[in-house]
Each structure stands twice: as C-alpha cells, then as structure tokens.
PDB file of C-alpha atoms in Angstrom:
ATOM      1  CA  MET A   1       0.000   0.000   0.000  1.00 47.00           C
ATOM      2  CA  THR A   2       1.400   3.343  -0.991  1.00 50.00           C
ATOM      3  CA  ALA A   3       0.611   6.474   0.961  1.00 50.00           C
ATOM      4  CA  VAL A   4       0.380   9.731  -0.914  1.00 48.00           C
ATOM      5  CA  ILE A   5       1.168  12.849   1.065  1.00 49.00           C
ATOM      6  CA  ASP A   6      -0.008  16.148  -0.342  1.00 50.00           C
ATOM      7  CA  ARG A   7       2.497  18.893   0.321  1.00 50.00           C
ATOM      8  CA  PRO A   8       1.287  22.488   0.302  1.00 50.00           C
ATOM      9  CA  THR A   9       2.520  24.406  -2.685  1.00 49.00           C
ATOM     10  CA  ALA A  10       3.477  28.036  -2.225  1.00 49.00           C
ATOM     11  CA  ASN A  11       1.859  30.365  -4.704  1.00 52.00           C
ATOM     12  CA  VAL A  12       4.631  32.606  -5.949  1.00 48.00           C
ATOM     13  CA  ASP A  13       3.825  35.561  -8.138  1.00 50.00           C
ATOM     14  CA  VAL A  14       6.825  35.472 -10.455  1.00 47.00           C
ATOM     15  CA  ALA A  15       5.924  38.783 -12.098  1.00 48.00           C
ATOM     16  CA  ALA A  16       5.784  40.548  -8.743  1.00 45.00           C
ATOM     17  CA  VAL A  17       9.087  39.078  -7.592  1.00 53.00           C
ATOM     18  CA  ALA A  18      10.800  40.214 -10.799  1.00 75.00           C
ATOM     19  CA  LEU A  19       9.606  43.796 -10.365  1.00 86.00           C
ATOM     20  CA  PRO A  20      11.654  46.298  -8.347  1.00 86.00           C
ATOM     21  CA  ARG A  21      10.635  46.988  -4.786  1.00 87.00           C
ATOM     22  CA  VAL A  22       8.393  49.922  -4.014  1.00 89.00           C
ATOM     23  CA  LEU A  23      11.164  52.023  -2.462  1.00 88.00           C
ATOM     24  CA  THR A  24      13.456  51.328  -5.420  1.00 89.00           C
ATOM     25  CA  SER A  25      10.823  52.484  -7.917  1.00 91.00           C
ATOM     26  CA  VAL A  26      10.088  55.618  -5.895  1.00 92.00           C
ATOM     27  CA  ALA A  27      13.754  56.506  -5.381  1.00 91.00           C
ATOM     28  CA  VAL A  28      14.849  55.939  -8.979  1.00 92.00           C
ATOM     29  CA  SER A  29      11.872  57.692 -10.600  1.00 93.00           C
ATOM     30  CA  SER A  30      12.214  60.638  -8.204  1.00 94.00           C
ATOM     31  CA  MET A  31      15.907  61.088  -8.973  1.00 93.00           C
ATOM     32  CA  VAL A  32      15.295  60.822 -12.718  1.00 94.00           C
ATOM     33  CA  ALA A  33      12.611  63.511 -12.430  1.00 94.00           C
ATOM     34  CA  VAL A  34      15.056  65.718 -10.510  1.00 94.00           C
ATOM     35  CA  SER A  35      17.658  65.280 -13.260  1.00 93.00           C
ATOM     36  CA  LEU A  36      15.150  66.638 -15.793  1.00 94.00           C
ATOM     37  CA  ALA A  37      14.483  69.820 -13.823  1.00 92.00           C
ATOM     38  CA  PRO A  38      14.803  73.112 -15.767  1.00 89.00           C
ATOM     39  CA  SER A  39      18.347  74.341 -16.336  1.00 85.00           C
ATOM     40  CA  LEU A  40      19.744  77.789 -17.041  1.00 81.00           C
ATOM     41  CA  LEU A  41      21.431  76.589 -20.229  1.00 79.00           C
ATOM     42  CA  PRO A  42      20.471  73.982 -22.831  1.00 84.00           C
ATOM     43  CA  ARG A  43      21.818  70.508 -22.133  1.00 87.00           C
ATOM     44  CA  SER A  44      23.194  68.265 -24.820  1.00 88.00           C
ATOM     45  CA  ALA A  45      22.021  64.657 -24.992  1.00 89.00           C
ATOM     46  CA  VAL A  46      25.345  63.485 -23.564  1.00 90.00           C
ATOM     47  CA  VAL A  47      25.230  65.852 -20.585  1.00 90.00           C
ATOM     48  CA  GLN A  48      21.598  64.996 -19.838  1.00 93.00           C
ATOM     49  CA  ALA A  49      22.299  61.262 -20.110  1.00 93.00           C
ATOM     50  CA  ILE A  50      25.226  61.515 -17.698  1.00 93.00           C
ATOM     51  CA  LEU A  51      23.220  63.552 -15.193  1.00 93.00           C
ATOM     52  CA  THR A  52      20.180  61.286 -15.385  1.00 94.00           C
ATOM     53  CA  GLY A  53      22.265  58.123 -15.204  1.00 92.00           C
ATOM     54  CA  LEU A  54      24.198  59.353 -12.172  1.00 92.00           C
ATOM     55  CA  LEU A  55      21.087  60.382 -10.255  1.00 92.00           C
ATOM     56  CA  ALA A  56      19.226  57.191 -11.182  1.00 92.00           C
ATOM     57  CA  ALA A  57      22.148  55.137  -9.887  1.00 90.00           C
ATOM     58  CA  LEU A  58      22.183  57.262  -6.740  1.00 89.00           C
ATOM     59  CA  GLY A  59      18.489  56.555  -6.170  1.00 89.00           C
ATOM     60  CA  TRP A  60      19.050  52.847  -6.681  1.00 88.00           C
ATOM     61  CA  GLY A  61      21.987  52.925  -4.281  1.00 85.00           C
ATOM     62  CA  PHE A  62      19.925  54.634  -1.594  1.00 87.00           C
ATOM     63  CA  ALA A  63      17.128  52.077  -1.903  1.00 86.00           C
ATOM     64  CA  SER A  64      19.586  49.186  -1.937  1.00 83.00           C
ATOM     65  CA  ALA A  65      21.397  50.468   1.147  1.00 80.00           C
ATOM     66  CA  TRP A  66      18.074  50.885   2.950  1.00 83.00           C
ATOM     67  CA  HIS A  67      17.000  47.331   2.154  1.00 75.00           C
ATOM     68  CA  HIS A  68      20.349  45.869   3.257  1.00 70.00           C
ATOM     69  CA  ARG A  69      20.590  47.578   6.626  1.00 68.00           C
ATOM     70  CA  PRO A  70      21.550  45.436   9.617  1.00 64.00           C
ATOM     71  CA  ARG A  71      18.595  43.622  11.144  1.00 58.00           C
ATOM     72  CA  ARG A  72      18.881  45.477  14.448  1.00 55.00           C
ATOM     73  CA  GLN A  73      18.151  48.759  12.641  1.00 52.00           C
ATOM     74  CA  ARG A  74      14.910  47.431  11.162  1.00 53.00           C
ATOM     75  CA  ALA A  75      13.091  46.854  14.443  1.00 52.00           C
ATOM     76  CA  GLY A  76      10.890  49.924  14.151  1.00 54.00           C
ATOM     77  CA  ASP A  77      10.187  49.627  10.416  1.00 53.00           C
ATOM     78  CA  PRO A  78       6.569  49.345   9.273  1.00 53.00           C
ATOM     79  CA  ALA A  79       5.360  46.096   7.789  1.00 52.00           C
ATOM     80  CA  PRO A  80       6.807  45.414   4.325  1.00 55.00           C
ATOM     81  CA  SER A  81       4.663  46.434   1.390  1.00 53.00           C
ATOM     82  CA  ARG A  82       2.631  43.823  -0.418  1.00 64.00           C
ATOM     83  CA  GLU A  83       4.013  42.409  -3.637  1.00 73.00           C
ATOM     84  CA  SER A  84       0.885  43.588  -5.455  1.00 81.00           C
ATOM     85  CA  ALA A  85       1.894  47.218  -4.839  1.00 86.00           C
ATOM     86  CA  ARG A  86       5.066  46.932  -6.896  1.00 87.00           C
ATOM     87  CA  LEU A  87       3.447  47.141 -10.324  1.00 90.00           C
ATOM     88  CA  PRO A  88       1.199  50.183  -9.615  1.00 91.00           C
ATOM     89  CA  VAL A  89       4.098  52.093  -8.061  1.00 91.00           C
ATOM     90  CA  LEU A  90       6.368  51.209 -10.986  1.00 91.00           C
ATOM     91  CA  LEU A  91       3.743  52.406 -13.476  1.00 93.00           C
ATOM     92  CA  ALA A  92       3.187  55.612 -11.498  1.00 93.00           C
ATOM     93  CA  GLY A  93       6.924  56.264 -11.554  1.00 91.00           C
ATOM     94  CA  ALA A  94       7.064  55.678 -15.307  1.00 93.00           C
ATOM     95  CA  VAL A  95       4.191  58.115 -15.881  1.00 95.00           C
ATOM     96  CA  THR A  96       5.900  60.705 -13.678  1.00 94.00           C
ATOM     97  CA  VAL A  97       9.161  60.383 -15.594  1.00 94.00           C
ATOM     98  CA  ALA A  98       7.362  60.606 -18.956  1.00 93.00           C
ATOM     99  CA  ALA A  99       5.487  63.753 -17.902  1.00 94.00           C
ATOM    100  CA  THR A 100       8.676  65.322 -16.582  1.00 94.00           C
ATOM    101  CA  MET A 101      10.445  64.517 -19.844  1.00 93.00           C
ATOM    102  CA  LEU A 102       7.720  66.281 -21.834  1.00 94.00           C
ATOM    103  CA  LEU A 103       8.108  69.371 -19.653  1.00 94.00           C
ATOM    104  CA  ALA A 104      11.899  69.169 -20.004  1.00 93.00           C
ATOM    105  CA  ASP A 105      11.555  68.966 -23.782  1.00 93.00           C
ATOM    106  CA  HIS A 106       9.442  72.131 -23.798  1.00 93.00           C
ATOM    107  CA  TRP A 107      11.878  73.951 -21.519  1.00 91.00           C
ATOM    108  CA  GLN A 108      14.964  72.922 -23.481  1.00 90.00           C
ATOM    109  CA  ASP A 109      13.354  74.016 -26.751  1.00 90.00           C
ATOM    110  CA  SER A 110      12.411  77.405 -25.281  1.00 89.00           C
ATOM    111  CA  LEU A 111      16.017  77.931 -24.162  1.00 84.00           C
ATOM    112  CA  ARG A 112      17.354  76.976 -27.565  1.00 84.00           C
ATOM    113  CA  VAL A 113      14.966  79.315 -29.343  1.00 84.00           C
ATOM    114  CA  ALA A 114      16.061  82.146 -27.041  1.00 77.00           C
ATOM    115  CA  MET A 115      19.727  81.406 -27.769  1.00 71.00           C
ATOM    116  CA  GLY A 116      19.189  80.937 -31.495  1.00 72.00           C
ATOM    117  CA  VAL A 117      20.297  77.301 -31.625  1.00 75.00           C
ATOM    118  CA  PRO A 118      18.451  74.276 -33.092  1.00 84.00           C
ATOM    119  CA  THR A 119      15.739  72.696 -30.961  1.00 87.00           C
ATOM    120  CA  VAL A 120      15.822  69.079 -29.799  1.00 87.00           C
ATOM    121  CA  GLY A 121      13.807  66.224 -31.239  1.00 86.00           C
ATOM    122  CA  GLY A 122      12.957  62.614 -30.604  1.00 88.00           C
ATOM    123  CA  GLY A 123      16.490  61.509 -31.384  1.00 91.00           C
ATOM    124  CA  HIS A 124      17.806  63.694 -28.578  1.00 92.00           C
ATOM    125  CA  TRP A 125      15.653  61.989 -25.963  1.00 93.00           C
ATOM    126  CA  ALA A 126      16.320  58.538 -27.405  1.00 93.00           C
ATOM    127  CA  GLN A 127      20.029  59.154 -26.837  1.00 94.00           C
ATOM    128  CA  VAL A 128      19.281  60.380 -23.315  1.00 94.00           C
ATOM    129  CA  VAL A 129      17.258  57.272 -22.427  1.00 94.00           C
ATOM    130  CA  VAL A 130      19.779  54.810 -23.848  1.00 95.00           C
ATOM    131  CA  GLY A 131      22.778  56.639 -22.418  1.00 93.00           C
ATOM    132  CA  ALA A 132      21.256  57.135 -18.972  1.00 94.00           C
ATOM    133  CA  ALA A 133      20.182  53.494 -18.749  1.00 93.00           C
ATOM    134  CA  ALA A 134      23.660  52.323 -19.747  1.00 94.00           C
ATOM    135  CA  ILE A 135      25.352  54.622 -17.234  1.00 93.00           C
ATOM    136  CA  ALA A 136      23.004  53.630 -14.410  1.00 92.00           C
ATOM    137  CA  LEU A 137      23.465  49.913 -15.102  1.00 92.00           C
ATOM    138  CA  ILE A 138      27.245  50.261 -15.321  1.00 92.00           C
ATOM    139  CA  LEU A 139      27.363  52.181 -12.049  1.00 89.00           C
ATOM    140  CA  ALA A 140      25.070  49.693 -10.317  1.00 86.00           C
ATOM    141  CA  ALA A 141      27.136  46.740 -11.520  1.00 87.00           C
ATOM    142  CA  GLY A 142      30.340  48.561 -10.646  1.00 85.00           C
ATOM    143  CA  THR A 143      29.095  49.305  -7.143  1.00 81.00           C
ATOM    144  CA  ARG A 144      28.310  45.660  -6.523  1.00 81.00           C
ATOM    145  CA  ALA A 145      31.677  44.604  -7.922  1.00 82.00           C
ATOM    146  CA  VAL A 146      33.500  47.118  -5.718  1.00 77.00           C
ATOM    147  CA  ALA A 147      31.608  45.958  -2.636  1.00 75.00           C
ATOM    148  CA  ALA A 148      32.502  42.348  -3.404  1.00 79.00           C
ATOM    149  CA  GLY A 149      36.118  43.335  -4.006  1.00 78.00           C
ATOM    150  CA  VAL A 150      36.359  45.196  -0.711  1.00 75.00           C
ATOM    151  CA  ARG A 151      35.015  42.178   1.149  1.00 76.00           C
ATOM    152  CA  ARG A 152      37.582  39.951  -0.550  1.00 81.00           C
ATOM    153  CA  LEU A 153      40.646  42.230  -0.408  1.00 78.00           C
ATOM    154  CA  GLY A 154      40.071  43.798   2.968  1.00 77.00           C
ATOM    155  CA  ALA A 155      40.181  47.425   4.051  1.00 74.00           C
ATOM    156  CA  ALA A 156      43.949  48.007   3.704  1.00 77.00           C
ATOM    157  CA  ARG A 157      44.333  46.752   0.141  1.00 77.00           C
ATOM    158  CA  SER A 158      41.141  48.469  -0.931  1.00 73.00           C
ATOM    159  CA  ALA A 159      42.398  51.790   0.465  1.00 80.00           C
ATOM    160  CA  ALA A 160      45.666  51.384  -1.459  1.00 80.00           C
ATOM    161  CA  ILE A 161      43.791  50.805  -4.715  1.00 77.00           C
ATOM    162  CA  VAL A 162      41.585  53.847  -4.105  1.00 77.00           C
ATOM    163  CA  ALA A 163      44.678  55.975  -3.462  1.00 82.00           C
ATOM    164  CA  ALA A 164      46.273  54.778  -6.709  1.00 80.00           C
ATOM    165  CA  LEU A 165      43.120  55.601  -8.660  1.00 76.00           C
ATOM    166  CA  ALA A 166      42.971  59.056  -7.057  1.00 80.00           C
ATOM    167  CA  VAL A 167      46.556  59.776  -8.103  1.00 80.00           C
ATOM    168  CA  ALA A 168      45.841  58.597 -11.653  1.00 75.00           C
ATOM    169  CA  THR A 169      42.788  60.847 -11.820  1.00 73.00           C
ATOM    170  CA  GLN A 170      44.717  63.837 -10.505  1.00 73.00           C
ATOM    171  CA  PHE A 171      47.657  63.559 -12.893  1.00 77.00           C
ATOM    172  CA  TRP A 172      46.123  61.959 -15.983  1.00 77.00           C
ATOM    173  CA  ALA A 173      42.331  61.723 -16.247  1.00 72.00           C
ATOM    174  CA  GLY A 174      41.664  65.187 -14.800  1.00 72.00           C
ATOM    175  CA  PRO A 175      44.038  67.090 -17.114  1.00 76.00           C
ATOM    176  CA  ALA A 176      42.843  65.076 -20.115  1.00 75.00           C
ATOM    177  CA  LEU A 177      39.217  65.953 -19.372  1.00 73.00           C
ATOM    178  CA  TRP A 178      40.096  69.622 -18.849  1.00 71.00           C
ATOM    179  CA  GLN A 179      42.013  69.723 -22.128  1.00 72.00           C
ATOM    180  CA  SER A 180      39.083  68.169 -23.987  1.00 71.00           C
ATOM    181  CA  ARG A 181      36.690  70.706 -22.463  1.00 69.00           C
ATOM    182  CA  ALA A 182      39.013  73.572 -23.365  1.00 68.00           C
ATOM    183  CA  GLN A 183      39.271  72.468 -26.982  1.00 70.00           C
ATOM    184  CA  ALA A 184      35.494  72.104 -27.271  1.00 69.00           C
ATOM    185  CA  TYR A 185      34.960  75.573 -25.786  1.00 69.00           C
ATOM    186  CA  HIS A 186      37.430  77.306 -28.069  1.00 70.00           C
ATOM    187  CA  ALA A 187      36.033  75.527 -31.121  1.00 71.00           C
ATOM    188  CA  ALA A 188      32.531  76.774 -30.250  1.00 70.00           C
ATOM    189  CA  ASN A 189      33.806  80.272 -29.446  1.00 73.00           C
ATOM    190  CA  ALA A 190      35.547  80.517 -32.813  1.00 72.00           C
ATOM    191  CA  THR A 191      32.385  79.679 -34.758  1.00 76.00           C
ATOM    192  CA  VAL A 192      31.545  82.462 -37.208  1.00 75.00           C
ATOM    193  CA  ASP A 193      27.895  83.196 -37.975  1.00 81.00           C
ATOM    194  CA  THR A 194      27.950  84.591 -41.500  1.00 83.00           C
ATOM    195  CA  SER A 195      24.511  86.153 -41.024  1.00 86.00           C
ATOM    196  CA  LEU A 196      25.941  88.660 -38.532  1.00 89.00           C
ATOM    197  CA  ARG A 197      27.347  91.947 -39.780  1.00 90.00           C
ATOM    198  CA  GLN A 198      30.076  93.938 -38.084  1.00 92.00           C
ATOM    199  CA  PRO A 199      28.561  97.036 -36.429  1.00 91.00           C
ATOM    200  CA  VAL A 200      29.445 100.471 -37.742  1.00 92.00           C
ATOM    201  CA  SER A 201      27.997 102.529 -34.885  1.00 93.00           C
ATOM    202  CA  PRO A 202      30.686 103.794 -32.478  1.00 93.00           C
ATOM    203  CA  SER A 203      28.387 102.972 -29.550  1.00 94.00           C
ATOM    204  CA  ILE A 204      28.688  99.248 -30.287  1.00 95.00           C
ATOM    205  CA  SER A 205      31.692  97.036 -29.575  1.00 95.00           C
ATOM    206  CA  GLY A 206      33.309  95.451 -32.593  1.00 93.00           C
ATOM    207  CA  SER A 207      32.843  98.573 -34.726  1.00 94.00           C
ATOM    208  CA  PRO A 208      35.836 100.242 -36.429  1.00 93.00           C
ATOM    209  CA  ASP A 209      36.077 102.714 -33.514  1.00 94.00           C
ATOM    210  CA  SER A 210      35.881 100.023 -30.847  1.00 95.00           C
ATOM    211  CA  LEU A 211      38.721  99.037 -28.527  1.00 95.00           C
ATOM    212  CA  THR A 212      37.618  95.400 -28.863  1.00 94.00           C
ATOM    213  CA  SER A 213      37.982  93.927 -32.319  1.00 93.00           C
ATOM    214  CA  TRP A 214      35.115  92.131 -34.016  1.00 93.00           C
ATOM    215  CA  ASP A 215      37.016  88.835 -34.115  1.00 90.00           C
ATOM    216  CA  SER A 216      37.970  88.951 -30.419  1.00 92.00           C
ATOM    217  CA  LEU A 217      34.354  89.118 -29.210  1.00 92.00           C
ATOM    218  CA  GLY A 218      33.743  85.421 -29.792  1.00 89.00           C
ATOM    219  CA  ALA A 219      30.611  83.763 -31.163  1.00 88.00           C
ATOM    220  CA  GLN A 220      28.279  84.830 -28.349  1.00 89.00           C
ATOM    221  CA  GLY A 221      29.764  88.312 -28.030  1.00 91.00           C
ATOM    222  CA  ARG A 222      29.192  89.003 -31.722  1.00 92.00           C
ATOM    223  CA  LYS A 223      25.559  87.904 -31.364  1.00 91.00           C
ATOM    224  CA  PHE A 224      25.075  90.185 -28.373  1.00 92.00           C
ATOM    225  CA  VAL A 225      26.423  93.373 -29.939  1.00 92.00           C
ATOM    226  CA  SER A 226      24.875  92.740 -33.366  1.00 91.00           C
ATOM    227  CA  ALA A 227      21.408  92.517 -31.846  1.00 88.00           C
ATOM    228  CA  GLY A 228      21.720  96.100 -30.582  1.00 83.00           C
ATOM    229  CA  ALA A 229      23.018  97.664 -33.771  1.00 78.00           C
ATOM    230  CA  ALA A 230      19.572  98.978 -34.770  1.00 77.00           C
ATOM    231  CA  SER A 231      18.958 100.797 -31.485  1.00 82.00           C
ATOM    232  CA  GLY A 232      20.553 103.916 -30.095  1.00 84.00           C
ATOM    233  CA  ALA A 233      21.586 102.205 -26.877  1.00 92.00           C
ATOM    234  CA  VAL A 234      25.176 101.366 -26.008  1.00 95.00           C
ATOM    235  CA  ARG A 235      26.250  97.730 -26.141  1.00 95.00           C
ATOM    236  CA  THR A 236      29.829  96.904 -25.252  1.00 95.00           C
ATOM    237  CA  TYR A 237      31.483  93.553 -24.734  1.00 95.00           C
ATOM    238  CA  ALA A 238      34.912  92.141 -23.928  1.00 94.00           C
ATOM    239  CA  GLY A 239      35.460  88.597 -25.156  1.00 91.00           C
ATOM    240  CA  ILE A 240      37.845  85.932 -23.955  1.00 88.00           C
ATOM    241  CA  ASP A 241      40.298  86.827 -26.722  1.00 88.00           C
ATOM    242  CA  SER A 242      39.964  90.590 -26.206  1.00 91.00           C
ATOM    243  CA  ALA A 243      42.610  90.560 -23.449  1.00 91.00           C
ATOM    244  CA  PRO A 244      45.084  87.970 -22.144  1.00 89.00           C
ATOM    245  CA  ASP A 245      43.590  87.632 -18.651  1.00 89.00           C
ATOM    246  CA  GLN A 246      40.497  88.358 -16.588  1.00 89.00           C
ATOM    247  CA  ASP A 247      41.811  91.597 -15.077  1.00 92.00           C
ATOM    248  CA  GLY A 248      42.712  92.863 -18.517  1.00 93.00           C
ATOM    249  CA  ARG A 249      39.243  92.056 -19.841  1.00 93.00           C
ATOM    250  CA  VAL A 250      37.588  93.908 -16.968  1.00 93.00           C
ATOM    251  CA  ARG A 251      39.746  97.003 -17.500  1.00 95.00           C
ATOM    252  CA  LEU A 252      39.104  96.844 -21.234  1.00 95.00           C
ATOM    253  CA  ALA A 253      35.347  96.544 -20.681  1.00 94.00           C
ATOM    254  CA  VAL A 254      35.361  99.691 -18.529  1.00 95.00           C
ATOM    255  CA  ARG A 255      37.429 101.633 -21.065  1.00 96.00           C
ATOM    256  CA  GLU A 256      35.209 100.439 -23.899  1.00 96.00           C
ATOM    257  CA  LEU A 257      32.088 101.480 -22.000  1.00 96.00           C
ATOM    258  CA  GLU A 258      33.559 104.935 -21.454  1.00 95.00           C
ATOM    259  CA  ARG A 259      34.651 105.251 -25.097  1.00 95.00           C
ATOM    260  CA  ALA A 260      31.198 104.308 -26.401  1.00 94.00           C
ATOM    261  CA  GLY A 261      29.506 106.957 -24.254  1.00 94.00           C
ATOM    262  CA  GLY A 262      27.944 104.501 -21.847  1.00 94.00           C
ATOM    263  CA  LEU A 263      28.827 106.545 -18.761  1.00 94.00           C
ATOM    264  CA  ALA A 264      26.648 109.367 -20.086  1.00 94.00           C
ATOM    265  CA  LYS A 265      23.547 107.160 -19.994  1.00 94.00           C
ATOM    266  CA  SER A 266      21.222 107.347 -17.009  1.00 94.00           C
ATOM    267  CA  THR A 267      21.060 103.548 -16.757  1.00 94.00           C
ATOM    268  CA  ILE A 268      24.057 101.222 -16.952  1.00 95.00           C
ATOM    269  CA  VAL A 269      23.461  97.467 -16.902  1.00 95.00           C
ATOM    270  CA  VAL A 270      26.279  95.018 -16.250  1.00 94.00           C
ATOM    271  CA  ALA A 271      25.266  91.817 -18.046  1.00 92.00           C
ATOM    272  CA  VAL A 272      27.061  88.775 -16.630  1.00 89.00           C
ATOM    273  CA  PRO A 273      27.537  86.162 -19.378  1.00 88.00           C
ATOM    274  CA  THR A 274      27.429  82.426 -18.860  1.00 81.00           C
ATOM    275  CA  GLY A 275      30.596  80.368 -19.186  1.00 75.00           C
ATOM    276  CA  SER A 276      30.102  80.215 -22.950  1.00 77.00           C
ATOM    277  CA  GLY A 277      29.834  84.009 -23.146  1.00 84.00           C
ATOM    278  CA  TRP A 278      26.089  83.990 -23.837  1.00 86.00           C
ATOM    279  CA  ILE A 279      23.922  86.898 -22.681  1.00 89.00           C
ATOM    280  CA  ASP A 280      20.141  86.607 -22.762  1.00 87.00           C
ATOM    281  CA  GLY A 281      19.162  88.608 -25.831  1.00 87.00           C
ATOM    282  CA  ASN A 282      15.523  88.867 -24.770  1.00 85.00           C
ATOM    283  CA  ALA A 283      16.507  90.460 -21.467  1.00 88.00           C
ATOM    284  CA  ALA A 284      18.795  92.925 -23.241  1.00 90.00           C
ATOM    285  CA  GLN A 285      16.067  93.820 -25.713  1.00 88.00           C
ATOM    286  CA  GLY A 286      13.582  94.306 -22.888  1.00 89.00           C
ATOM    287  CA  LEU A 287      15.917  96.761 -21.162  1.00 91.00           C
ATOM    288  CA  GLU A 288      16.297  98.760 -24.362  1.00 91.00           C
ATOM    289  CA  GLN A 289      12.538  98.835 -24.821  1.00 89.00           C
ATOM    290  CA  ARG A 290      12.110 100.032 -21.246  1.00 90.00           C
ATOM    291  CA  PHE A 291      14.781 102.759 -21.249  1.00 92.00           C
ATOM    292  CA  GLY A 292      15.037 103.504 -24.965  1.00 90.00           C
ATOM    293  CA  ASP A 293      18.355 104.989 -26.042  1.00 90.00           C
ATOM    294  CA  ASP A 294      19.195 106.063 -22.494  1.00 94.00           C
ATOM    295  CA  VAL A 295      20.749 102.758 -21.426  1.00 94.00           C
ATOM    296  CA  ALA A 296      24.145 101.111 -21.735  1.00 95.00           C
ATOM    297  CA  LEU A 297      24.745  97.373 -21.529  1.00 95.00           C
ATOM    298  CA  VAL A 298      28.222  96.037 -20.877  1.00 96.00           C
ATOM    299  CA  GLY A 299      29.299  92.405 -20.799  1.00 94.00           C
ATOM    300  CA  CYS A 300      32.619  90.762 -20.026  1.00 93.00           C
ATOM    301  CA  SER A 301      33.422  87.103 -20.593  1.00 87.00           C
ATOM    302  CA  THR A 302      34.503  85.265 -17.487  1.00 77.00           C
ATOM    303  CA  ARG A 303      37.316  82.792 -17.134  1.00 63.00           C
ATOM    304  CA  ALA A 304      37.417  80.030 -19.700  1.00 59.00           C
ATOM    305  CA  PRO A 305      39.573  76.905 -19.924  1.00 54.00           C
ATOM    306  CA  ARG A 306      42.723  77.378 -21.922  1.00 55.00           C
ATOM    307  CA  ALA A 307      43.699  74.793 -24.483  1.00 51.00           C
ATOM    308  CA  GLY A 308      47.302  73.726 -24.131  1.00 49.00           C
TER     309      GLY A 308
END
C-alpha cells in the first residue's frame, strides 16, 4: 500500500518578484525627475544622459542600502509592502518620468529658441534614455563589484587601490578631461555666424572705432552686440580673446564702455555672461525697450579653460 502525502505548494507571483521593490521604484523615478528639472542653459544629450544616469544610480543605491541595513536597525520599520503594490508604483513612476520629460523637452526648446540654436527632437531623448540606462546599469554593476572586491581584499588593500586611482585621476584623467573641455569651448567660441554683420555705430563694440575687435568678441559676443546695432543704446562687450587675462578684460570693458559713451547714460546694466559668453538677448532687448536709447549694456566674458 502506498501512501500519498499532499504537500502544500506556495503560490509565488513570479511577475511581482521580478519587479523592483516599491522604495526602489520611488527613489529611482524621483531622482530621474530631478535630473530633468529646468536648467539655465540647454543641455546636450550626452550631458543629460550623464546627469540622469548618475542620479538614477544614486536613487538605486539609496534604496539598496536601505534594504540591506543590519537587522537590528529594522526593528521599528513598518510592515513590508505587499508584492501587489510593486506594479502600480512602478507604473506611477514611469508616468511621472514621462510627464517630466515632456516638460523638459518644452523647456529645453524654449532655451534653444532664445539662444538661437536648433531645438531638440525625438532623437535627442532617445540618446538620453539609452545613455542614462547604460550609465546607471554600469554604475550599479560597478558598485556591486566594488563591494565584493572590498570584502575579498580587505580594508587596507582596498584603500591602497583607491589611493592609486585618485593619483591617476589627478595627474592623468583630470588634465585630459580639462584639455578636452578647453578644446570644445574654443572651437565653439571661434564659430563664425555669417549672417551677422560687423557694427558700424561707435556705440557698439566690434565697430571700427571700438577698442575690442570684431574677431575677439567670440561667437556669443558678436551675437550680443549685433542685436543692438539697430537701437541707439550702447552695447559693449569684452570677449575671452579681447585681453590675455580676466583683469585685462575687466579694465578693457570699462574703457570700452567709457569710449562708447555709456557713462553718459542714465542707466548702466552690467550683463554677466554664462561660461560660454552667452547673454540673454531677450533680457537685453527688454531693457532697451524700457529705457530707450538712455541705457548702456556692458558684458565681459569670465574665465574660460585654456587649451594647451
């Protein structure tokens, strides 16, 4: 006689187990939304992908660290969330990220229109999604590998490796990155917009009477002064190549403002450019509409990386 014993079978929801935990979904989607917040300058697809990937990995790391706390620190935690909550929270996070991306697309396009550069399209955001996902996955895998390596090597050997990497970054990776950034900046600054015409009014920098040559103003400086050529206001600008150093550019900007008659205006506006030398043309135009010809705008490029 054979006895048959029925063993209880656990009902496991495979789909729920495969989904990320509630805290992970909340943390990652929140950090991705933060990475898409409005910026003062347009972001390229590469920059946005790096920022989003870094913050997404940071959110994942926070959730992972919270879930792997020592047991003694979990005594006061509330009861764990039900597996059925994972899918709704994941979908809510996806909707939040999608809505934030639409708002970011609108904001980035408005910035680009204001700066006179091409707007973004679907390809831009496709690159962002793919790049950010790759960066986040690489960082997550790297974090786990580092943690496993530290456990295997011990604290002393791990500290020695970190010190070696820090030295390599200081003397090789850092200078290489700075040099690459400097070359990219100077290439962009040297771009010549053939639609712009050199001013002839003595109240505008870059004119034949100006102390700052047309070529030395840079791409953004030429845009700034050209936009004011039709008005009677004073627009002066000192570009990165207008003087060898920052002090020289400041002194030149003051002398140029005085030469152009800016000190005789009742309103003088010091426009602080961004790192690329860009000055908000809409703001400058609004000031000229408000004060008419009785306003002077002066800009001076700040420090920029020097290509070796």
